[in-house]
mmCIF file of C-alpha atoms and ligand atoms in Angstrom:
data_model
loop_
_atom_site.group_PDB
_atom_site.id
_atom_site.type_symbol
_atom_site.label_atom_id
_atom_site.label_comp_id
_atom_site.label_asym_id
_atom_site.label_seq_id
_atom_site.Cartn_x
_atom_site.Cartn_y
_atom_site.Cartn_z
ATOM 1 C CA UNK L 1 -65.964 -77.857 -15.869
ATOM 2 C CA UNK L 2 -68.159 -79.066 -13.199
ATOM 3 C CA UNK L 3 -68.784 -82.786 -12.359
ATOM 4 C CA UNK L 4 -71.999 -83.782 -14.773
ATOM 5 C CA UNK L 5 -73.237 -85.766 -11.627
ATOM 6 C CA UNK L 6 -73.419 -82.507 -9.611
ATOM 7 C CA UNK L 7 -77.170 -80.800 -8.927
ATOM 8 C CA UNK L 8 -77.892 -78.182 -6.638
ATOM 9 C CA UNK L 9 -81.188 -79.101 -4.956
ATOM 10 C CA UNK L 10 -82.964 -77.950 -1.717
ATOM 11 C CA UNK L 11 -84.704 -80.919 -1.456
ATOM 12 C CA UNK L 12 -84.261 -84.390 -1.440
ATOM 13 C CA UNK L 13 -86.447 -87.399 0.146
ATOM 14 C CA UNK L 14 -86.813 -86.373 3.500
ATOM 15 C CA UNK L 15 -84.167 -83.662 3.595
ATOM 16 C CA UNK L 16 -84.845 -80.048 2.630
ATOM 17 C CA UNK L 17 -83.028 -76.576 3.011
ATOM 18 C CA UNK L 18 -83.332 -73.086 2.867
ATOM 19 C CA UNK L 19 -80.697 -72.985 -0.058
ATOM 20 C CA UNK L 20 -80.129 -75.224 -2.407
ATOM 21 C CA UNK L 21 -77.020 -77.558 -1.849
ATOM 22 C CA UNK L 22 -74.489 -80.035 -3.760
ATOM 23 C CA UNK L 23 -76.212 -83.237 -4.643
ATOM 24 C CA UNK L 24 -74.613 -86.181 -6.272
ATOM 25 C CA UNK L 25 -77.047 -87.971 -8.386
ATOM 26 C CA UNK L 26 -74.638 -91.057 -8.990
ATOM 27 C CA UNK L 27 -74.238 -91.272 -5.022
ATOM 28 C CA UNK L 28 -78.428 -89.954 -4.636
ATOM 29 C CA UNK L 29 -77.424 -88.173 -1.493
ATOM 30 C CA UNK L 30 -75.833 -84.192 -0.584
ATOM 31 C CA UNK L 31 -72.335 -84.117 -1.049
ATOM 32 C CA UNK L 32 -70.283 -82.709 1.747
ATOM 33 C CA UNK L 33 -69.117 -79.249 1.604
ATOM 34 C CA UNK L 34 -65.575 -80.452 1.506
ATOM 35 C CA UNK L 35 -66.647 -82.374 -1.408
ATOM 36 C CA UNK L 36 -68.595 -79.835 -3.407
ATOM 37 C CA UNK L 37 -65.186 -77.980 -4.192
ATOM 38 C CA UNK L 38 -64.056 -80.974 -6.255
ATOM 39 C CA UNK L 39 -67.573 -81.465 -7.651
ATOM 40 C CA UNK L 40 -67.388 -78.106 -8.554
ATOM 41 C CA UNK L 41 -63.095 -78.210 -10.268
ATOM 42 C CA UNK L 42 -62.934 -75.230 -7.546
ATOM 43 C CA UNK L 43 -58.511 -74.342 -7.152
ATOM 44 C CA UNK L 44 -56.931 -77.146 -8.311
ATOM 45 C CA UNK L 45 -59.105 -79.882 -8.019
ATOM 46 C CA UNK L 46 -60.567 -82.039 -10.268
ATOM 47 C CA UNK L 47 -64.110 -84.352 -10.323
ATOM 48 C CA UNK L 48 -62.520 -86.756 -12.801
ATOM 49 C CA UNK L 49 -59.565 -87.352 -11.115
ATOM 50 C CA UNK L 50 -60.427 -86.844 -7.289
ATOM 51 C CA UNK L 51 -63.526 -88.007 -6.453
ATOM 52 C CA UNK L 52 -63.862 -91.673 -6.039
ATOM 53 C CA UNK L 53 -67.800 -91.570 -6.341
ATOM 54 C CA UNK L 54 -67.456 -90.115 -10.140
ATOM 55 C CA UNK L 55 -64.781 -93.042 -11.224
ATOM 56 C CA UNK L 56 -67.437 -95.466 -9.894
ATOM 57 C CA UNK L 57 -69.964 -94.637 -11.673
ATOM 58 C CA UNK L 58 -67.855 -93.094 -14.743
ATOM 59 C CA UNK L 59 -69.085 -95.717 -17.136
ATOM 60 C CA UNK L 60 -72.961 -94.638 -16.969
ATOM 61 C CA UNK L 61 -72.410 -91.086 -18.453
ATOM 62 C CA UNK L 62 -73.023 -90.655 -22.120
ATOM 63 C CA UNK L 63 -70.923 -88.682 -24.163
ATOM 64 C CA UNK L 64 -73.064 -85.446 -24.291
ATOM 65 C CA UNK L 65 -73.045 -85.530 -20.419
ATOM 66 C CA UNK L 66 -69.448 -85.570 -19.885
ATOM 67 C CA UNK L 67 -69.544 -82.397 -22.088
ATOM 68 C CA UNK L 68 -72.063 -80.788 -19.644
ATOM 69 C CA UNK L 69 -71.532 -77.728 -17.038
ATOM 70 C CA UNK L 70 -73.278 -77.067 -13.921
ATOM 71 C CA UNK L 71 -73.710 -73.190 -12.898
ATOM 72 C CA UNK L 72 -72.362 -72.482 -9.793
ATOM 73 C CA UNK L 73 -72.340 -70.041 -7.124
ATOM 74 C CA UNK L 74 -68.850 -68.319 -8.770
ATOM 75 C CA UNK L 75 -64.758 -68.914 -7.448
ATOM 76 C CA UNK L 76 -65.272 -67.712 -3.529
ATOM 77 C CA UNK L 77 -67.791 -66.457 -1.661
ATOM 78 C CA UNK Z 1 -48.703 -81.212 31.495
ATOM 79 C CA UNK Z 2 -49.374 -84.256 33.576
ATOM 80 C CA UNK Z 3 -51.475 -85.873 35.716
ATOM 81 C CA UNK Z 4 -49.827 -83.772 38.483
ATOM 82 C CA UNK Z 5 -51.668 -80.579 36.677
ATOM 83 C CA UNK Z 6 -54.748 -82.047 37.085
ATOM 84 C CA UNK Z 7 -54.397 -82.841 40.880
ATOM 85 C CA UNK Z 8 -52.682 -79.346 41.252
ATOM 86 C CA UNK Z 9 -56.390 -78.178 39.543
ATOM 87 C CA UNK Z 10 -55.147 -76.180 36.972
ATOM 88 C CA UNK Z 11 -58.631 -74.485 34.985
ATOM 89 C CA UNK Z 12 -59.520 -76.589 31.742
ATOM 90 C CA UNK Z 13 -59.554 -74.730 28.952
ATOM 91 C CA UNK Z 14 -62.707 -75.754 26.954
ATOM 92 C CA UNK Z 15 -63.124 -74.882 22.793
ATOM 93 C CA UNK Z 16 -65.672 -75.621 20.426
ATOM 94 C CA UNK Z 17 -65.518 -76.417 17.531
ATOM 95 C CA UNK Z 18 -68.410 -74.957 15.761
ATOM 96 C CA UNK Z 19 -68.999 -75.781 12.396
ATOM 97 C CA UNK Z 20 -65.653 -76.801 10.593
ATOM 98 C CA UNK Z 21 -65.477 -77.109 6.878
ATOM 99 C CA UNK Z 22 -66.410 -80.921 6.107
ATOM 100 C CA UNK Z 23 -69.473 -81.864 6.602
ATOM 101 C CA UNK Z 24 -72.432 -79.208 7.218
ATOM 102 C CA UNK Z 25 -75.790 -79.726 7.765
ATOM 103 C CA UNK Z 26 -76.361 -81.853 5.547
ATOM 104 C CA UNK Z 27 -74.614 -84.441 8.368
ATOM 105 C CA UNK Z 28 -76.339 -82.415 11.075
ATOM 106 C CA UNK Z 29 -78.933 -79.665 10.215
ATOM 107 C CA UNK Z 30 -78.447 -78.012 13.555
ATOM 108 C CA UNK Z 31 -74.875 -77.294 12.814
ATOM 109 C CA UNK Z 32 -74.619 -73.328 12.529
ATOM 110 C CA UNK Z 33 -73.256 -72.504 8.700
ATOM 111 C CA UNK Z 34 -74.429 -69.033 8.698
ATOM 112 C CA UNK Z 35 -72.267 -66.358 10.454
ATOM 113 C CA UNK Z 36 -75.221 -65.260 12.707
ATOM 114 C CA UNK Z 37 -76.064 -69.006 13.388
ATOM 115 C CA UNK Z 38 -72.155 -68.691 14.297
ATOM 116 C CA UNK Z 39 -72.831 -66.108 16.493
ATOM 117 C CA UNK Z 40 -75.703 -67.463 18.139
ATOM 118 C CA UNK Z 41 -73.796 -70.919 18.471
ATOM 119 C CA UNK Z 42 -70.619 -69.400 19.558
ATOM 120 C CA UNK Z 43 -72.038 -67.314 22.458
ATOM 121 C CA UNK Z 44 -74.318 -70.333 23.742
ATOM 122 C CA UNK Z 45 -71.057 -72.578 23.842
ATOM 123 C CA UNK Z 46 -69.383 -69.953 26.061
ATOM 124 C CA UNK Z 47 -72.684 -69.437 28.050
ATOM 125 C CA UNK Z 48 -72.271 -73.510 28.671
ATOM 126 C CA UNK Z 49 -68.517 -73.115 29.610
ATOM 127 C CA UNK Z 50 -66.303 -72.789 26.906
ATOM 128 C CA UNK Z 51 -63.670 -70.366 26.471
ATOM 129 C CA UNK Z 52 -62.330 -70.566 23.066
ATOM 130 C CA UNK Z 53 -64.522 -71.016 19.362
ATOM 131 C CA UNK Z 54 -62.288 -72.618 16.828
ATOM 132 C CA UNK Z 55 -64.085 -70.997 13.516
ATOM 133 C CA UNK Z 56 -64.195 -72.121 9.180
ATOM 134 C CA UNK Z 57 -65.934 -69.556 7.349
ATOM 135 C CA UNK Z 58 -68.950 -71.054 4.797
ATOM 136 C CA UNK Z 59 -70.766 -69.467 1.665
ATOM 137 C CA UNK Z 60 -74.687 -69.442 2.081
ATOM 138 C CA UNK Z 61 -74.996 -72.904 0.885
ATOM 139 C CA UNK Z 62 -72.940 -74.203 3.290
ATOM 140 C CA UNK Z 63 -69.603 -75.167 1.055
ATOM 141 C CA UNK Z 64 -66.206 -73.707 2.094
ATOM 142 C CA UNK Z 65 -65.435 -70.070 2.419
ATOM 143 C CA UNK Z 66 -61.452 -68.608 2.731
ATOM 144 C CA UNK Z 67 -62.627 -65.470 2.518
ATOM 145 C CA UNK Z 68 -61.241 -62.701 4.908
ATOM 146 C CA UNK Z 69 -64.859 -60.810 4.575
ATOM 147 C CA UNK Z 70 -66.533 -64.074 5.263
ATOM 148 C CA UNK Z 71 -64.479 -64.544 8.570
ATOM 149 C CA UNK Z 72 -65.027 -60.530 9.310
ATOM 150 C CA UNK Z 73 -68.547 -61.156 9.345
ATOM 151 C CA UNK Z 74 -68.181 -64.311 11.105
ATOM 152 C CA UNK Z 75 -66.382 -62.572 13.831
ATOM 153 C CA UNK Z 76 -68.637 -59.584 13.744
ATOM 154 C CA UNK Z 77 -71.027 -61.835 14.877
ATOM 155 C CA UNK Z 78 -69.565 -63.644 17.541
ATOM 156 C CA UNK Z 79 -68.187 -60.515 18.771
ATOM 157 C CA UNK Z 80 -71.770 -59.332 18.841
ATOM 158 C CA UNK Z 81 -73.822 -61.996 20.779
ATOM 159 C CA UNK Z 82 -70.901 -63.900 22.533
ATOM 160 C CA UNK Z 83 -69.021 -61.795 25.589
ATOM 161 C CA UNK Z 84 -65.737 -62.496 25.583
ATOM 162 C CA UNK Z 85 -64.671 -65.891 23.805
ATOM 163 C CA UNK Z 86 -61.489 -66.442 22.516
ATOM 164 C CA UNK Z 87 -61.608 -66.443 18.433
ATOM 165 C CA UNK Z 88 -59.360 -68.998 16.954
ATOM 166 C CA UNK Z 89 -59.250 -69.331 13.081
ATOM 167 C CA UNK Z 90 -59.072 -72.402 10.803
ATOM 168 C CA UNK Z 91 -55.795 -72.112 8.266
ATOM 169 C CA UNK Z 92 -57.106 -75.446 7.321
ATOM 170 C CA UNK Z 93 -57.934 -76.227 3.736
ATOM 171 C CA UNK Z 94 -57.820 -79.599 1.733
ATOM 172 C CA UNK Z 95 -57.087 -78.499 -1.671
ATOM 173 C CA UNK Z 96 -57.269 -75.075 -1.590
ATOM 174 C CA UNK Z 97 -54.045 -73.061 -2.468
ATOM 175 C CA UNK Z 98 -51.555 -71.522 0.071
ATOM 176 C CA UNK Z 99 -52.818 -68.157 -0.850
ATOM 177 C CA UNK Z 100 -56.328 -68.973 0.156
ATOM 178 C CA UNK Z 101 -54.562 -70.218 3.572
ATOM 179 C CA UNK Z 102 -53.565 -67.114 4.679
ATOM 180 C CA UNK Z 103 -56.759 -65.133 4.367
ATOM 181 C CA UNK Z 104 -58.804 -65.898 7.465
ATOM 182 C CA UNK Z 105 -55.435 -64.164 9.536
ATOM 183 C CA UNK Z 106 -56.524 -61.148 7.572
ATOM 184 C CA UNK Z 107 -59.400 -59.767 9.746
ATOM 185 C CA UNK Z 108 -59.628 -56.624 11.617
ATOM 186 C CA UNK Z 109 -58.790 -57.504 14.256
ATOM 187 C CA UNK Z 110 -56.558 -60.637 13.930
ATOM 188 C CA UNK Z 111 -58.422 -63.644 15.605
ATOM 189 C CA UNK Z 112 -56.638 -64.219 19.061
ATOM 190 C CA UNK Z 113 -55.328 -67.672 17.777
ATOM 191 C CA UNK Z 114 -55.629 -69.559 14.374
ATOM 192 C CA UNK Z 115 -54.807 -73.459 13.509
ATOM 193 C CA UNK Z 116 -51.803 -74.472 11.992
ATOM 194 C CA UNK Z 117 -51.761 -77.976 10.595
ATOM 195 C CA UNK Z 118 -48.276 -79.854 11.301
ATOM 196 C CA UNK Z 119 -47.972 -82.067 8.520
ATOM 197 C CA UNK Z 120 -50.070 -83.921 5.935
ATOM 198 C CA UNK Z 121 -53.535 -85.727 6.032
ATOM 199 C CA UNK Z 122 -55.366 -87.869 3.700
ATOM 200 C CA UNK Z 123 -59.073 -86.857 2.767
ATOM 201 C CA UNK Z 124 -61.347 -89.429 0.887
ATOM 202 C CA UNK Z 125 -59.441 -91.925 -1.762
ATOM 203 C CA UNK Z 126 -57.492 -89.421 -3.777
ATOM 204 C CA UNK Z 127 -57.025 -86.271 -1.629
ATOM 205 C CA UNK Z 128 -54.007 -85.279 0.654
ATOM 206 C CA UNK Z 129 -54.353 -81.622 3.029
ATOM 207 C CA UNK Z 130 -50.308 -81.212 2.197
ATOM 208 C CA UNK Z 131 -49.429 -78.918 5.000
ATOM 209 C CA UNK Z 132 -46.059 -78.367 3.284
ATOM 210 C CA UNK Z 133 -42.954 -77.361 5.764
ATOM 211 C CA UNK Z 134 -42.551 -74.850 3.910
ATOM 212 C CA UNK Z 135 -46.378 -73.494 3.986
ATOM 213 C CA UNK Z 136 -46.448 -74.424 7.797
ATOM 214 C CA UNK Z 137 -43.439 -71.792 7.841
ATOM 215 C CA UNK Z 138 -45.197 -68.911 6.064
ATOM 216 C CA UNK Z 139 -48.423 -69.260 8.047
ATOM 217 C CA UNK Z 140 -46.708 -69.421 11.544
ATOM 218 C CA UNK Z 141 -44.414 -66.120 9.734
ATOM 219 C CA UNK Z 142 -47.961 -64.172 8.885
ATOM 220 C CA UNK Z 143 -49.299 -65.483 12.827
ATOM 221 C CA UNK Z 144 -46.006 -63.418 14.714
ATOM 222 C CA UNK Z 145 -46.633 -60.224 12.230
ATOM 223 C CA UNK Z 146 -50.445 -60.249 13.208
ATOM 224 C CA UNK Z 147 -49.693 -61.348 16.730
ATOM 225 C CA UNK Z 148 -51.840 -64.712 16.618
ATOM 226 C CA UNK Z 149 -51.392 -67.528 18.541
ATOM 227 C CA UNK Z 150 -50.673 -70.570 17.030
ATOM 228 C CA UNK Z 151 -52.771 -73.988 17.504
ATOM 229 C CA UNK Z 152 -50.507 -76.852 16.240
ATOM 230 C CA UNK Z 153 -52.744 -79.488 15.200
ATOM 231 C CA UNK Z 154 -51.058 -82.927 15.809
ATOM 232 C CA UNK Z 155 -53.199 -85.046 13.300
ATOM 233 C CA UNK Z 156 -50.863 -88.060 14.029
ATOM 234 C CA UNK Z 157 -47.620 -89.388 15.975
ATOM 235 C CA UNK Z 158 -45.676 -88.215 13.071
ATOM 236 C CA UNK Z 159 -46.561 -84.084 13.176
ATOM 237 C CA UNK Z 160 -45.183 -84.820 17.044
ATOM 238 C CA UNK Z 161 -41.750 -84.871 15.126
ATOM 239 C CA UNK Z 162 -42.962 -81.603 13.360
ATOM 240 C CA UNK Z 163 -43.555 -79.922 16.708
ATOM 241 C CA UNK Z 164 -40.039 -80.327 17.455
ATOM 242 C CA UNK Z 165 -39.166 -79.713 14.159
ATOM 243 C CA UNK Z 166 -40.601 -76.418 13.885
ATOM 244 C CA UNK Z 167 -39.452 -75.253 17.136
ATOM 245 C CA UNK Z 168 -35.864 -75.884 15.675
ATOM 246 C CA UNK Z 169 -36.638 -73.623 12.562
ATOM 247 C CA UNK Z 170 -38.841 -71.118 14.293
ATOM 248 C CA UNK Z 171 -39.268 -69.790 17.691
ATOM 249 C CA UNK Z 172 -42.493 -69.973 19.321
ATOM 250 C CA UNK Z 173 -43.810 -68.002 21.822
ATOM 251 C CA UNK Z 174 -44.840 -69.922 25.360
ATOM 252 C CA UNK Z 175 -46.358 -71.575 26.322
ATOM 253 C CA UNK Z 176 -46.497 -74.095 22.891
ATOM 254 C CA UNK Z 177 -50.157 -75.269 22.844
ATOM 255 C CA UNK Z 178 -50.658 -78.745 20.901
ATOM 256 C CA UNK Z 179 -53.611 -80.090 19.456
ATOM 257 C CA UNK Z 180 -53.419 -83.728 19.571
ATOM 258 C CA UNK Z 181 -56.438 -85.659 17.766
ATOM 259 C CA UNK Z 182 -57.488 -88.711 17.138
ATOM 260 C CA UNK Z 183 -59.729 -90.821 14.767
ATOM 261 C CA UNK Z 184 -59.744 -93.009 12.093
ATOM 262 C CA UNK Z 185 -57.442 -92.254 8.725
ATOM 263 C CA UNK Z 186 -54.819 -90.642 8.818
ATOM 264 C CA UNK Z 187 -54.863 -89.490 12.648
ATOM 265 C CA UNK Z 188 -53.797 -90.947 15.350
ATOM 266 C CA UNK Z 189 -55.467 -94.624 16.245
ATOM 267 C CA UNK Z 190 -57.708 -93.308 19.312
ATOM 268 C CA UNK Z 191 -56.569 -95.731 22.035
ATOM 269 C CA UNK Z 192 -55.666 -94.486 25.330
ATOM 270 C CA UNK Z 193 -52.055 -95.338 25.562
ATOM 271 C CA UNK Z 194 -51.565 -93.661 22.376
ATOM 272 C CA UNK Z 195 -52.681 -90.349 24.372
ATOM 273 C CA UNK Z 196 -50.045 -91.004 27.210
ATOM 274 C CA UNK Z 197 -47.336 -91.519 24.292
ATOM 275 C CA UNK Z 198 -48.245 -88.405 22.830
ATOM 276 C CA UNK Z 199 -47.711 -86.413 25.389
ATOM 277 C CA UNK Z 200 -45.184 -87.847 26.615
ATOM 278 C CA UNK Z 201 -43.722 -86.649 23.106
ATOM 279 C CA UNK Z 202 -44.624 -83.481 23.248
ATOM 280 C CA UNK Z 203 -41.782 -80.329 23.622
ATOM 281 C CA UNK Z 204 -41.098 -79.710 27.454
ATOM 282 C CA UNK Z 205 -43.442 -77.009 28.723
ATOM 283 C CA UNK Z 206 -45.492 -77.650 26.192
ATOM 284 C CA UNK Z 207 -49.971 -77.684 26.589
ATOM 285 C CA UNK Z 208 -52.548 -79.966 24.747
ATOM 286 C CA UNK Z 209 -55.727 -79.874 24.092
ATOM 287 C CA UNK Z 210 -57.382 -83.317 23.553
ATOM 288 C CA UNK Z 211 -59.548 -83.562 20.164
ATOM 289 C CA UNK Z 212 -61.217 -87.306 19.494
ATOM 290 C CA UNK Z 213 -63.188 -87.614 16.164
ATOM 291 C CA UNK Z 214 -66.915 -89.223 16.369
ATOM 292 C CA UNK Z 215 -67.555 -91.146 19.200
ATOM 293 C CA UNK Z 216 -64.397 -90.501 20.568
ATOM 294 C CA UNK Z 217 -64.843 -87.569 21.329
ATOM 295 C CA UNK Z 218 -66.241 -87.690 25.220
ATOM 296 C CA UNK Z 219 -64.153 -90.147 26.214
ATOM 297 C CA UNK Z 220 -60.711 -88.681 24.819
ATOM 298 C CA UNK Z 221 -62.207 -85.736 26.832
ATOM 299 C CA UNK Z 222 -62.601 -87.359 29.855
ATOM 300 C CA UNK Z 223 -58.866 -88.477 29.227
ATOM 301 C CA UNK Z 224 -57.729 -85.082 28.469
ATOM 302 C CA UNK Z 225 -59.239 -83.407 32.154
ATOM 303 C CA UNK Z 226 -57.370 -86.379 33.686
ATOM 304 C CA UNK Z 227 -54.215 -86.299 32.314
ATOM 305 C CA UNK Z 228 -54.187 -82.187 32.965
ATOM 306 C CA UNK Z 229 -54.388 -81.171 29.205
ATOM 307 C CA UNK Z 230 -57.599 -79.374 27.447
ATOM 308 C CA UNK Z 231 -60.212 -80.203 25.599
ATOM 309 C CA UNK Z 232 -62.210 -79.487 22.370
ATOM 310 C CA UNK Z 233 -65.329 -80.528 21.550
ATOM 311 C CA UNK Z 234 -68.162 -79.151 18.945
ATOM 312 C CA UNK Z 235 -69.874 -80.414 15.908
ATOM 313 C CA UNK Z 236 -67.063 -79.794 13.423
ATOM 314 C CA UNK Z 237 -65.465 -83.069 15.096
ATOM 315 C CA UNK Z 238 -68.922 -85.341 16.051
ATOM 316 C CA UNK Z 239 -72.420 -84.701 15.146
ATOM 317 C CA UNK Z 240 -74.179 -87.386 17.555
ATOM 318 C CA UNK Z 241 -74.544 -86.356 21.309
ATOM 319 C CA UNK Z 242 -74.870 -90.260 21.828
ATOM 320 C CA UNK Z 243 -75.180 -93.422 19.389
ATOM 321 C CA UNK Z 244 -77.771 -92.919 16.740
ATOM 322 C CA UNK Z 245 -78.840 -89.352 18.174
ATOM 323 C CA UNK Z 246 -77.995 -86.560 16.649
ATOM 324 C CA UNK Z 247 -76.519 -83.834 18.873
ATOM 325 C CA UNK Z 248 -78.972 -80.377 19.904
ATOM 326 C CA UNK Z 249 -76.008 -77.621 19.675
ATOM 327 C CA UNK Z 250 -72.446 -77.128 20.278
ATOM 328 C CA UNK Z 251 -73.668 -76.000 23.455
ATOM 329 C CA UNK Z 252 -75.189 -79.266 24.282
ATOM 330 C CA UNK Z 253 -71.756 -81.272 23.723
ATOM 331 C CA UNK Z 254 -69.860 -77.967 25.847
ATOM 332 C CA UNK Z 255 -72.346 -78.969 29.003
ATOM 333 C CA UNK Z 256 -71.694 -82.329 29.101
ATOM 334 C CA UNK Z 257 -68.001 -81.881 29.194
ATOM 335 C CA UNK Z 258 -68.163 -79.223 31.813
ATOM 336 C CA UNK Z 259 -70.201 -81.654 33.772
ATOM 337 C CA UNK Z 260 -67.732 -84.420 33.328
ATOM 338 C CA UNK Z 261 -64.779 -81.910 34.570
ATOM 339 C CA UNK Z 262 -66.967 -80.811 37.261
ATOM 340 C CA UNK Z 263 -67.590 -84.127 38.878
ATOM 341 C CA UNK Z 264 -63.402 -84.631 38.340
ATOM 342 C CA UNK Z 265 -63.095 -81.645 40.237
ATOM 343 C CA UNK Z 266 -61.339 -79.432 37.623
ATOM 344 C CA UNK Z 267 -62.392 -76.084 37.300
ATOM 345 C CA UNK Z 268 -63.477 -74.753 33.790
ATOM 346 C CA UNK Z 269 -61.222 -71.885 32.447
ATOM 347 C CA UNK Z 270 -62.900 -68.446 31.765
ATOM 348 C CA UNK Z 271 -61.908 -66.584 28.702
ATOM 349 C CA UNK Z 272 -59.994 -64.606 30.897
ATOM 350 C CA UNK Z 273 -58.061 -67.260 32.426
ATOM 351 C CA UNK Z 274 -57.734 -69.237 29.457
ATOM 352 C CA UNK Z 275 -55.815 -65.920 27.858
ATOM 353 C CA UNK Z 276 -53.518 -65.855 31.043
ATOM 354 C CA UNK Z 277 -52.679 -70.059 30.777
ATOM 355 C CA UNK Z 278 -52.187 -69.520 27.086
ATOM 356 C CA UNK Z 279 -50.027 -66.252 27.152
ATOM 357 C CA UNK Z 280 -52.472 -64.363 25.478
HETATM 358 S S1 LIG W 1 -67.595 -85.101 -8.051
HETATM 359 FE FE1 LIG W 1 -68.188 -87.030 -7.112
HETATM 360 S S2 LIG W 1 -69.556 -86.449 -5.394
HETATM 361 FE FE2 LIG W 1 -69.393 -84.687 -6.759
HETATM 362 S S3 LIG W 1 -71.170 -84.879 -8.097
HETATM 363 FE FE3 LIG W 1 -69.406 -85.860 -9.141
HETATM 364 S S4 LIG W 1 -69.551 -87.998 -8.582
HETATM 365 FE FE4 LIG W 1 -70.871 -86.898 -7.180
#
């Protein structure tokens, strides 16, 4: 399960991209790469556990969100 | 390697550090994430004066890649628009299981060198890069089958112990070639003395190459071509060319190390001559 604060967007305020990237919409910014493999639960990582931007803001998700799955781009590309 | 090496004018071996697996553009949007920005980027840093590309393979939207087809292509790149740089691999990976480590020594051909991580490092609040002994081992085991040079990367005083350690469990082939880095974190506290103890640690015979995160990074540099070791530079370490400007290229940050080495009067290693100092 993927983190339910993770979006992929190719644009954000004044930022944009040719392909659409990790944003965290607790944090409102991109996530770094590095990052976007424990947004994403990629090996053995996990959001809930590892990320110190989702235990922040842990308290704000409603129960239907923490349910919730973000498609991805698939294991390794 | 002393001081002495760098009045006797021994070549500095340059590297650049591309793109790394971190931060992407997101930090930087002219860091290259593509493999033919890779390319591009990797021949323009040897145009400027470097001699090695230290590589991490991406997926299109920039996140990490530890696929051996991803490095192939990345390579195939490089080996197109570049002339005759020196490709070193990342066997870095925070998180990512051993297995996944061992892929990007899996091209045809091997990459000339690869990294090798000496011990752990902490990433964010609740992440640790283990570098395991025992994975450290295998990686270094798959390097002498494939005939790869190692790059040990010394993130703090403590992997100078691994060094030694290693060299007690495993021979290495000369000359041993140190990375020693420093930063905030986990790495070594980047003050200048803390360069002179580190190599003063370092396994008799052995070469460094001088790595300083951020805004560190030109003046550990400028250390480095004193105190006879190498340098690496690139926008996998530091995205700003100065305070609150964002750097061009990795060719921009290449140039103004070359010119700093030129005005100490050390010659910048060729490709060539950087295979013949590292035993290539
Ligand atoms: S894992 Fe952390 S950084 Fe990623 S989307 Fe969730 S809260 Fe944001």
């Amino acid at each position: 399960m993927t983190c339910p604060f993770l979006d992929y967007r190719d644009s954000a305020g004044d930022r944009t991209f040719d392909t659409a990237r990790a944003y965290c919409t607790a944090a409102e910014r991109f996530v770094q790469p590095m990052r976007a493999d424990v947004c994403n639960d990629r090996y053995d990582l996990d959001h809930a556990s590892d990320c110190e931007i989702f235990l922040a803001h842990e308290d704000e998700l409603d129960e239907a969100e923490i349910g919730s799955e973000v498609p991805t781009e698939g294991p390794d590309a | 390697m002393t001081y002495d090496d760098f009045l006797a004018g021994d070549p500095l071996i340059i590297t650049a550090a591309l793109t790394g697996g971190v931060h992407g553009k997101e930090a930087n949007p002219n860091l290259p994430e593509t493999p033919a920005e890779i390319g591009r980027a990797a021949a323009a840093a040897e145009d400027a004066g470097a001699a090695v590309v230290h590589l991490h393979a991406r997926r299109p939207n920039g996140e990490r890649s530890f696929a051996t087809e991803r490095f192939q292509e990345i390579d195939d790149a490089v080996r197109r628009h570049a002339d005759d740089v020196i490709v070193q691999h990342s066997t870095g990976g925070t998180g990512a299981p051993a297995e996944k480590r061992h892929l990007p020594l899996r091209t045809d051909p091997a990459p000339e060198m690869a990294s090798l991580d000496m011990g752990p490092l902490n990433r964010y609040d609740h992440l640790t890069s283990e570098n395991t002994r025992g994975m450290v081992d295998a990686l270094h085991a798959e390097m002498v089958e494939r005939g790869i040079k190692p790059e040990l990367e010394v993130f703090n005083d403590g992997h100078l112990n691994e060094v030694h350690g290693l060299l007690e469990r495993r021979e290495l082939a000369d000359p041993v070639y140190a990375t020693l880095i420093f930063g905030g974190g986990t790495l070594t506290p980047p003050r200048p003395r803390n360069l002179r103890n580190a190599v003063d640690n370092l396994p008799e015979g052995a070469l460094f190459n001088t790595l300083g995160f951020g805004r560190h990074q030109l003046p550990f540099a400028t250390m480095g071509i004193l105190f006879g070791g190498h340098v690496r530079v690139g926008l996998e370490d530091n995205v700003y060319y100065r305070q609150g400007e964002l750097a061009e290229s990795n060719a921009q940050l290449v140039e103004r190390v070359v010119r700093v080495a030129e005005e100490l009067g050390r010659e910048v290693a060729s490709p060539s001559q950087a295979r013949d100092i590292l035993g290539l």
